[in-house]
Short mmCIF file of C-alpha atoms in Angstrom, two decimals:
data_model
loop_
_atom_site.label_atom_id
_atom_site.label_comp_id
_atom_site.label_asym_id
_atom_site.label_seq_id
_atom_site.Cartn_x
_atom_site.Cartn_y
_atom_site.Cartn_z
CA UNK E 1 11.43 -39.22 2.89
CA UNK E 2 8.39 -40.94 2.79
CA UNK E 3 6.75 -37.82 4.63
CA UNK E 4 7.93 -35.02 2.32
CA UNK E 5 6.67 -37.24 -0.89
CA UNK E 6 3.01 -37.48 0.81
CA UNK E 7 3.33 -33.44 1.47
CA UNK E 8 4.10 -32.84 -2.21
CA UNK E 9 1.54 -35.22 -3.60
CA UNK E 10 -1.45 -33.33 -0.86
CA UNK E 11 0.22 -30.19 -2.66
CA UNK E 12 -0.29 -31.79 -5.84
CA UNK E 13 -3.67 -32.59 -5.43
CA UNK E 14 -4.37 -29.50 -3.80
CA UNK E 15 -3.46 -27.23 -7.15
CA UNK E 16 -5.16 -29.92 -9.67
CA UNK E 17 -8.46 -29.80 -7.43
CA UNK E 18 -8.31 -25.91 -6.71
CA UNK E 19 -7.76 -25.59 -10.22
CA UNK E 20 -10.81 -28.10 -11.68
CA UNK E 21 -13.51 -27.06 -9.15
CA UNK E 22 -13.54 -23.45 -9.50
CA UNK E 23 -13.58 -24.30 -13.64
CA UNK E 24 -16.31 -26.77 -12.95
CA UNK E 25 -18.33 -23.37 -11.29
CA UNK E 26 -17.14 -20.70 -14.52
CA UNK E 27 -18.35 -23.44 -16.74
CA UNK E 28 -21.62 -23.81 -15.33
CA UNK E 29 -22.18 -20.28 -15.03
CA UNK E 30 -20.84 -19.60 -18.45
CA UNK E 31 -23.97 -22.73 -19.76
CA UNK E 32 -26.91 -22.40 -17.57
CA UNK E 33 -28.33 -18.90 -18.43
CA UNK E 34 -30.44 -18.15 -15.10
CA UNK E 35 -26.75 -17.96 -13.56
CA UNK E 36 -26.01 -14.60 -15.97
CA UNK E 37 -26.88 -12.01 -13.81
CA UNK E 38 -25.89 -11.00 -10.28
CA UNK E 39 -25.00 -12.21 -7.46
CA UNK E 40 -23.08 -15.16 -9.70
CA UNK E 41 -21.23 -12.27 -11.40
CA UNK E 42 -19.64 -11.64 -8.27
CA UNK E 43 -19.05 -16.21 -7.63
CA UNK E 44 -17.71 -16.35 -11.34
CA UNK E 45 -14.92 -13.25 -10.42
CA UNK E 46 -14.33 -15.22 -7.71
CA UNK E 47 -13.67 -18.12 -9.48
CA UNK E 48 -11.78 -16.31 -12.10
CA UNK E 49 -9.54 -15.39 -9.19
CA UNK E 50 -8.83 -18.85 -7.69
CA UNK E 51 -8.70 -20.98 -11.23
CA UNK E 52 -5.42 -18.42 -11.62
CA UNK E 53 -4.07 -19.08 -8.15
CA UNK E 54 -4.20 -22.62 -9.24
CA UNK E 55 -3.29 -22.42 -12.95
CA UNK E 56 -0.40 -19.09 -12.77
CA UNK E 57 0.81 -19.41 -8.90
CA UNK E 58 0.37 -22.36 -7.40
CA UNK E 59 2.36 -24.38 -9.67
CA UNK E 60 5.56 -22.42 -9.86
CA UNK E 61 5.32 -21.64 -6.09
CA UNK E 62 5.20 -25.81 -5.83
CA UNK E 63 8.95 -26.23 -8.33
CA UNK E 64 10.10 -23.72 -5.86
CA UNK E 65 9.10 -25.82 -3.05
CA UNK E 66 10.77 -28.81 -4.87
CA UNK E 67 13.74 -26.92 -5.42
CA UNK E 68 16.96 -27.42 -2.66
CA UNK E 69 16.78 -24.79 0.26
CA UNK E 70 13.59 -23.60 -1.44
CA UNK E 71 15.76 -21.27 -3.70
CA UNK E 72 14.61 -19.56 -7.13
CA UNK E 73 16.21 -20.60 -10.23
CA UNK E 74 13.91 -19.65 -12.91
CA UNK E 75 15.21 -16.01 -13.52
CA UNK E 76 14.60 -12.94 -12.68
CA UNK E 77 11.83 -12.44 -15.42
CA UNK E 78 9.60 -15.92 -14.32
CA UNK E 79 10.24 -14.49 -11.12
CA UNK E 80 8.43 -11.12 -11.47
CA UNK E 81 5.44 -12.55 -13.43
CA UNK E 82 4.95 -15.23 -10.55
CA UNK E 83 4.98 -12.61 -7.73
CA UNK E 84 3.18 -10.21 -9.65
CA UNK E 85 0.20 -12.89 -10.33
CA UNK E 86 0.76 -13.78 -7.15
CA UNK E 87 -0.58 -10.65 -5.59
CA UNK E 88 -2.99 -10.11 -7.73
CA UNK E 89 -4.83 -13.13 -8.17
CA UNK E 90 -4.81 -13.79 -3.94
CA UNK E 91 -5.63 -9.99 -3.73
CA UNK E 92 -8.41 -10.31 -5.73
CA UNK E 93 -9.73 -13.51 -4.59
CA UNK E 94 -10.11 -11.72 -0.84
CA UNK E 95 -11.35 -8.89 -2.05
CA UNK E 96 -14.47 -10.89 -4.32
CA UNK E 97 -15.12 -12.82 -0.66
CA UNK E 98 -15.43 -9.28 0.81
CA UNK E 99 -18.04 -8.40 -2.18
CA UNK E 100 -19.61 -11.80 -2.08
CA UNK E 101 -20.48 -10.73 1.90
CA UNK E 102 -21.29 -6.90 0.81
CA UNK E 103 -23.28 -8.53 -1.73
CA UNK E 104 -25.37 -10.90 1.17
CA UNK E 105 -25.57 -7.70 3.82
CA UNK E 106 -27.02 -5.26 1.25
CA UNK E 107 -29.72 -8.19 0.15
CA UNK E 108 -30.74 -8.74 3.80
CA UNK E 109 -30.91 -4.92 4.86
CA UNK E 110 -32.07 -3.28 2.08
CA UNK E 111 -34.83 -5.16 0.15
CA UNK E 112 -36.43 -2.46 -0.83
CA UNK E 113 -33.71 -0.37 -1.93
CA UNK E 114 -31.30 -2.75 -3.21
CA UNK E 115 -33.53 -3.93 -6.32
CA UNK E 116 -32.08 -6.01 -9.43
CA UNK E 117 -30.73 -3.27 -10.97
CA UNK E 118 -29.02 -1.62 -8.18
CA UNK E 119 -27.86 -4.90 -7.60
CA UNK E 120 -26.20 -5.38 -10.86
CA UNK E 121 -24.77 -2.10 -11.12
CA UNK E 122 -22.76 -1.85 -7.57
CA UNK E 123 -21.76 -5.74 -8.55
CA UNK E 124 -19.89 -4.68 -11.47
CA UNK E 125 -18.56 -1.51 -9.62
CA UNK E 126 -17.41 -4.05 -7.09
CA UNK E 127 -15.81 -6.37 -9.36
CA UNK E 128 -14.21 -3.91 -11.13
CA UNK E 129 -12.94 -2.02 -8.03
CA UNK E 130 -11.83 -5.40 -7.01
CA UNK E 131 -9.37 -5.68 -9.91
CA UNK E 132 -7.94 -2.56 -10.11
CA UNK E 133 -7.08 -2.60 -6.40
CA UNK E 134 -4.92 -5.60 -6.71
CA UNK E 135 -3.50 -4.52 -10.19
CA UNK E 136 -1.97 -1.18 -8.44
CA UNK E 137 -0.82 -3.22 -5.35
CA UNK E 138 0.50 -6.31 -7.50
CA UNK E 139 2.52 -4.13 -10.15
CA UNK E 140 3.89 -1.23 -7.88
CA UNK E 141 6.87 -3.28 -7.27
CA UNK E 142 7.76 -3.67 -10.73
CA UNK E 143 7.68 0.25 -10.88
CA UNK E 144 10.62 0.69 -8.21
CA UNK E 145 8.56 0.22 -5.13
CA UNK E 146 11.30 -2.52 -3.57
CA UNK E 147 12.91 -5.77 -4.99
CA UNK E 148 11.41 -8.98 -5.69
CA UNK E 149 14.34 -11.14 -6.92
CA UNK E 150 18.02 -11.56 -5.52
CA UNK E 151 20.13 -12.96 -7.65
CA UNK E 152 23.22 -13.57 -5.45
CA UNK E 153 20.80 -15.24 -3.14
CA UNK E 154 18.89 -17.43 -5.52
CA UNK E 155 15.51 -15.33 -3.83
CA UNK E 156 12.22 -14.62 -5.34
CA UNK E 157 9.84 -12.97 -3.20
CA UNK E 158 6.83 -10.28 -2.67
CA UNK E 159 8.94 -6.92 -1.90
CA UNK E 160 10.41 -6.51 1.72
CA UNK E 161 10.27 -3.08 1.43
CA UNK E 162 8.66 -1.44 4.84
CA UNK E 163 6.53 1.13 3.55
CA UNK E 164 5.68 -1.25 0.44
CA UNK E 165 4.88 -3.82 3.26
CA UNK E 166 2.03 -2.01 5.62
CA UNK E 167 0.48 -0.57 1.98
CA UNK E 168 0.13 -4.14 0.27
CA UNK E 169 -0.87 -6.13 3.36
CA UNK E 170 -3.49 -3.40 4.50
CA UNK E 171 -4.90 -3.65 0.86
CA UNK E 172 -4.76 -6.76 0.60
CA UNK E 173 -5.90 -8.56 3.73
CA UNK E 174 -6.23 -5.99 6.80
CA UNK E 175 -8.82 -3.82 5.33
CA UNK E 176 -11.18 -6.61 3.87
CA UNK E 177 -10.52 -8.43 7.07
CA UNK E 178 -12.26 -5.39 8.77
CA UNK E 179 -14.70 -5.23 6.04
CA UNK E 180 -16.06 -8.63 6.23
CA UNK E 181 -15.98 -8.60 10.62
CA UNK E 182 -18.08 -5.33 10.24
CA UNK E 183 -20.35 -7.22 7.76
CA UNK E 184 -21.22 -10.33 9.74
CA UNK E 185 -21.60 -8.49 12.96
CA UNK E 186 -24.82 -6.26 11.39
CA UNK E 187 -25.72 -9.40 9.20
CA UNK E 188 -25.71 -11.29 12.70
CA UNK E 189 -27.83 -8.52 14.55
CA UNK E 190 -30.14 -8.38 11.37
CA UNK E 191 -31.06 -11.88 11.99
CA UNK E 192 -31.78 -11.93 15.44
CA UNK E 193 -33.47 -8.38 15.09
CA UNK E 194 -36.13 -10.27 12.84
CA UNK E 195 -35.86 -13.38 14.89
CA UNK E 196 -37.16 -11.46 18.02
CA UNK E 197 -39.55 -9.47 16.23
CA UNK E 198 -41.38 -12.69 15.12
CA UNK E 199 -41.00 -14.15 18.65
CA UNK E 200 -42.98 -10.94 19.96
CA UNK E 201 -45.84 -10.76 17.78
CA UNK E 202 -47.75 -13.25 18.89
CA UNK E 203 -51.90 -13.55 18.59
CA UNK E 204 -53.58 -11.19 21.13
CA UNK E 205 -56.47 -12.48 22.81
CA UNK E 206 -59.52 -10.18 22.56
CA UNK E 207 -61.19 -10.94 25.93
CA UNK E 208 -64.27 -8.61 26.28
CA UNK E 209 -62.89 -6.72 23.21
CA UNK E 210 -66.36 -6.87 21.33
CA UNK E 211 -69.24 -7.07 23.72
CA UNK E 212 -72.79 -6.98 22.08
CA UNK E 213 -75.64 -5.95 24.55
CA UNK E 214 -78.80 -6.73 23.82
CA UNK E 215 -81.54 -4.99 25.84
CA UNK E 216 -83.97 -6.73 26.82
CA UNK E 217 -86.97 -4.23 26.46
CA UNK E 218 -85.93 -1.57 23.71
CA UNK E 219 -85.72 -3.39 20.27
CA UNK E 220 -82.20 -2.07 19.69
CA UNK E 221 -78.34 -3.00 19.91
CA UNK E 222 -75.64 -1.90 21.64
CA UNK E 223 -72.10 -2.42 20.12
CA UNK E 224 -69.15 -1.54 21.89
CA UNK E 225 -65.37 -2.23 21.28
CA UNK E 226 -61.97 -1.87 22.52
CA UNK E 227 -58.69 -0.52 21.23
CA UNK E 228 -56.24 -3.66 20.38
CA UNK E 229 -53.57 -4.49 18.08
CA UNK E 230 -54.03 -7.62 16.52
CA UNK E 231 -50.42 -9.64 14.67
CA UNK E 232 -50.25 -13.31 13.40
CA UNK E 233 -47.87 -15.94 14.27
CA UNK E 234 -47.21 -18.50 11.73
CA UNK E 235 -45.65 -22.20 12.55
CA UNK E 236 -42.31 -22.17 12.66
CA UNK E 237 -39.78 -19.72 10.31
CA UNK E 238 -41.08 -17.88 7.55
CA UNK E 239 -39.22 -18.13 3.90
CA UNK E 240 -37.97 -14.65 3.94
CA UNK E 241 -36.37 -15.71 7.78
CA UNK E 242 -34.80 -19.04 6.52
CA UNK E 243 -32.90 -17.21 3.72
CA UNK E 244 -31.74 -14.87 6.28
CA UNK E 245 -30.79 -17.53 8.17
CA UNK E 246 -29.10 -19.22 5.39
CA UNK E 247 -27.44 -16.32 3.93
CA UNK E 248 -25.88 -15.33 7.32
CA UNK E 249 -24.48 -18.55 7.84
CA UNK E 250 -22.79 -19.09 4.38
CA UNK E 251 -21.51 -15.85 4.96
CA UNK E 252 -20.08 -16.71 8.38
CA UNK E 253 -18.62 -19.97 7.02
CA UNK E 254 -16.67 -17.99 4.39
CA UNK E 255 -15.40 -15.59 6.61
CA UNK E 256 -14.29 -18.03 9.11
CA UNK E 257 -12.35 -20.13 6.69
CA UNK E 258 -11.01 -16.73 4.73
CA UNK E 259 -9.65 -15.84 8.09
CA UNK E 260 -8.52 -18.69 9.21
CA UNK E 261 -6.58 -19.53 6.12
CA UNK E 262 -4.86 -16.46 4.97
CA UNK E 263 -4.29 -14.49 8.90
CA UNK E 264 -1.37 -16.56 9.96
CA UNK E 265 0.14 -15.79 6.31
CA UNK E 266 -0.66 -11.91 6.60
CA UNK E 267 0.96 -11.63 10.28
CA UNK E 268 4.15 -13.16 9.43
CA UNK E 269 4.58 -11.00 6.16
CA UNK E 270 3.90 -7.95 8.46
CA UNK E 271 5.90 -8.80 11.32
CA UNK E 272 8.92 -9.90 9.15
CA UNK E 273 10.26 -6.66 7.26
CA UNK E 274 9.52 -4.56 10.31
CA UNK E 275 10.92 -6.25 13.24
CA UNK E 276 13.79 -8.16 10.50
CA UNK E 277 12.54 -11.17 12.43
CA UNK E 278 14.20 -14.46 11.04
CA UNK E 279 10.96 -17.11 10.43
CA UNK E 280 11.70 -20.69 9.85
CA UNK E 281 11.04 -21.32 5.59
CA UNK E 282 8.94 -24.36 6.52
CA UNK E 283 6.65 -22.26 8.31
CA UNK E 284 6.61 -19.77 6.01
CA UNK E 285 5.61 -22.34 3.24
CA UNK E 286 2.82 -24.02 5.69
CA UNK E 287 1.26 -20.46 5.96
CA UNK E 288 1.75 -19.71 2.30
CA UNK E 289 -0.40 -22.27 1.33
CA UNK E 290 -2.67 -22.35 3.91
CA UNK E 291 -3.49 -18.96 2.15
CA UNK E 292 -3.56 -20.74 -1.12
CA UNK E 293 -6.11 -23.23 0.18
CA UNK E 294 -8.70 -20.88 0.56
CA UNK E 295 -9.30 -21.07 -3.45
CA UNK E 296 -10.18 -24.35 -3.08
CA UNK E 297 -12.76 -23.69 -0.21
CA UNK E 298 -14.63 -20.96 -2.06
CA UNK E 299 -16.31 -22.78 -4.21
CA UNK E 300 -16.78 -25.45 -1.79
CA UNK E 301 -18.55 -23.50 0.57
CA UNK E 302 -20.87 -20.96 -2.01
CA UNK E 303 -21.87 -24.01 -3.76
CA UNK E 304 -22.93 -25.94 -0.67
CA UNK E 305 -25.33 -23.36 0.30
CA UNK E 306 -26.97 -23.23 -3.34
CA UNK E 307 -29.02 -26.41 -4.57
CA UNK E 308 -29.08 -24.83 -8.23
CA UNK E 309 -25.27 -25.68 -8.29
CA UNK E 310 -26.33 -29.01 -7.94
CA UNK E 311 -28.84 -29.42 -9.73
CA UNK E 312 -26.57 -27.32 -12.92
CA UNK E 313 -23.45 -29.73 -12.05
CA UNK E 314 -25.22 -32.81 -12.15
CA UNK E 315 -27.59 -32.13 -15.68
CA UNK E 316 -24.07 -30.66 -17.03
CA UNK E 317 -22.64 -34.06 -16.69
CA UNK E 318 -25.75 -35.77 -18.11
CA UNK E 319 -25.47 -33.46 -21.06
CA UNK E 320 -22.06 -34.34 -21.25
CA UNK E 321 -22.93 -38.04 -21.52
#
């Protein structure tokens, strides 16, 4: 039908833009050389993440979508390499969001503590954390922990198992979910901390603070002052409150859309092995890549909130020309 070719082509276009954007971002950290240090370590493993969504999972999940009653007929070795990229490639892509907001939180609250080289340091302990997380999740299937492929069935999926079930989705999705909430909530009181600290100081008026006394006989003066605390108010918000203010709100953006994309996914995969609750495969696929869709957001959203990406993406193409 005419509907199910527009669905595949939006699919289509999906993957090949997913796929392109997030190598647009690699290659212009990779060039520009004030991007080689932190926190675009943590946007490039991010990007690392989604360009294999897109390159490794996205298509084969797509000629699965094409095939009739959505059924697997690429073997049962094709079949364990997409699943296990699967996991760990969408793993890891929630878990760099999560260190992307760690990142932001740790900037805004502790300036003084969290200097460049802290910075760098618990970066690369979070990207490599990050990857070894969804390596043991993504590969414990193919050491026994339940079964991926069913051959009588024509079947390829991420392991049923119960137990295998609560681990992978609370590693993957459940406990970065609760990671990033907790972050934005102190990121949130942060800023309006500051923002009501700057509303209160306000210029004190010194009325009768400094009274000079000049007698009018004795050829002497008489100075005399009172206690009083003196702040300044500048016009409007200061630099260091407008990055707060920016920084909570990117952070907040990619949240929402992380949620919003991969929670409907993460309930039905819960809900499914435990309660052996028959879903509907069309809504199974909607959620799937709904998940997948976040990929293509990431960028999207880190780059809006940056005007070096810009300003890199645009004198990358004039190079180019």
């Amino acid at each position: 039908s005419i509907f199910t070719v527009l669905i595949l082509t939006l699919l289509v276009l999906l993957t090949v833009a997913t796929f392109l954007w997030n190598l647009l971002v690699l290659a212009t950290i990779l060039r520009v050389k004030a991007f080689h240090r932190v926190p675009h370590n943590l946007v490039a493993s991010t990007a690392v993440s989604d360009v294999l969504v897109a390159a490794l999972v996205m298509p084969l999940s797509l000629v699965k979508e094409l095939s009739a009653g959505r059924r697997w007929r690429l073997g049962r070795e094709l079949c364990l390499v997409w699943v296990c990229f699967d996991v760990l490639c969408c793993t890891a892509s929630i878990w760099n969001v999560t260190a992307i907001a760690l990142d932001r939180y740790w900037s805004i609250t502790r300036q003084l503590q969290y200097t460049l080289l802290a910075r760098r340091r618990i970066s690369n302990v979070m990207i490599a954390l990050t990857w070894l997380l969804s390596a043991a999740i993504s590969l414990a299937p193919l050491l026994g922990w339940g079964e991926t492929y069913s051959p009588e069935q024509e079947r390829c999926q991420v392991s049923q198992d119960p137990s295998y079930t609560i681990v992978s989705t609370g590693g993957a999705f459940y406990l970065p979910l609760c990671v990033v909430l907790f972050v934005y909530w102190k990121i949130y009181k942060a800023s309006k901390f500051h923002m009501g600290g700057r509303r209160r100081n306000a210029v004190v008026p010194l009325p009768e603070a400094a009274q000079v006394k000049e007698a009018s006989q004795e050829p002497q003066m008489v100075f005399t002052a009172r206690r009083a605390a003196i702040t300044f108010q500048t016009d409007g918000e200061t630099w260091k409150e407008q990055k707060e203010k920016k920084a909570a709100l990117m952070v907040g953006i990619l949240i929402g859309v992380f949620v919003l994309c991969w929670i409907p996914f993460f309930i039905t995969e819960l809900i499914s092995p435990l309660c052996s609750c028959n879903i509907p495969p069309i809504w199974k696929s909607i959620f799937l890549w709904l998940g997948y869709s976040n990929s293509f957001f990431n960028p999207l959203i880190y780059t809006a909130f940056n005007k070096n990406y810009n300003n890199a993406f645009k004198n990358l193409f004039v190079k180019q020309r």
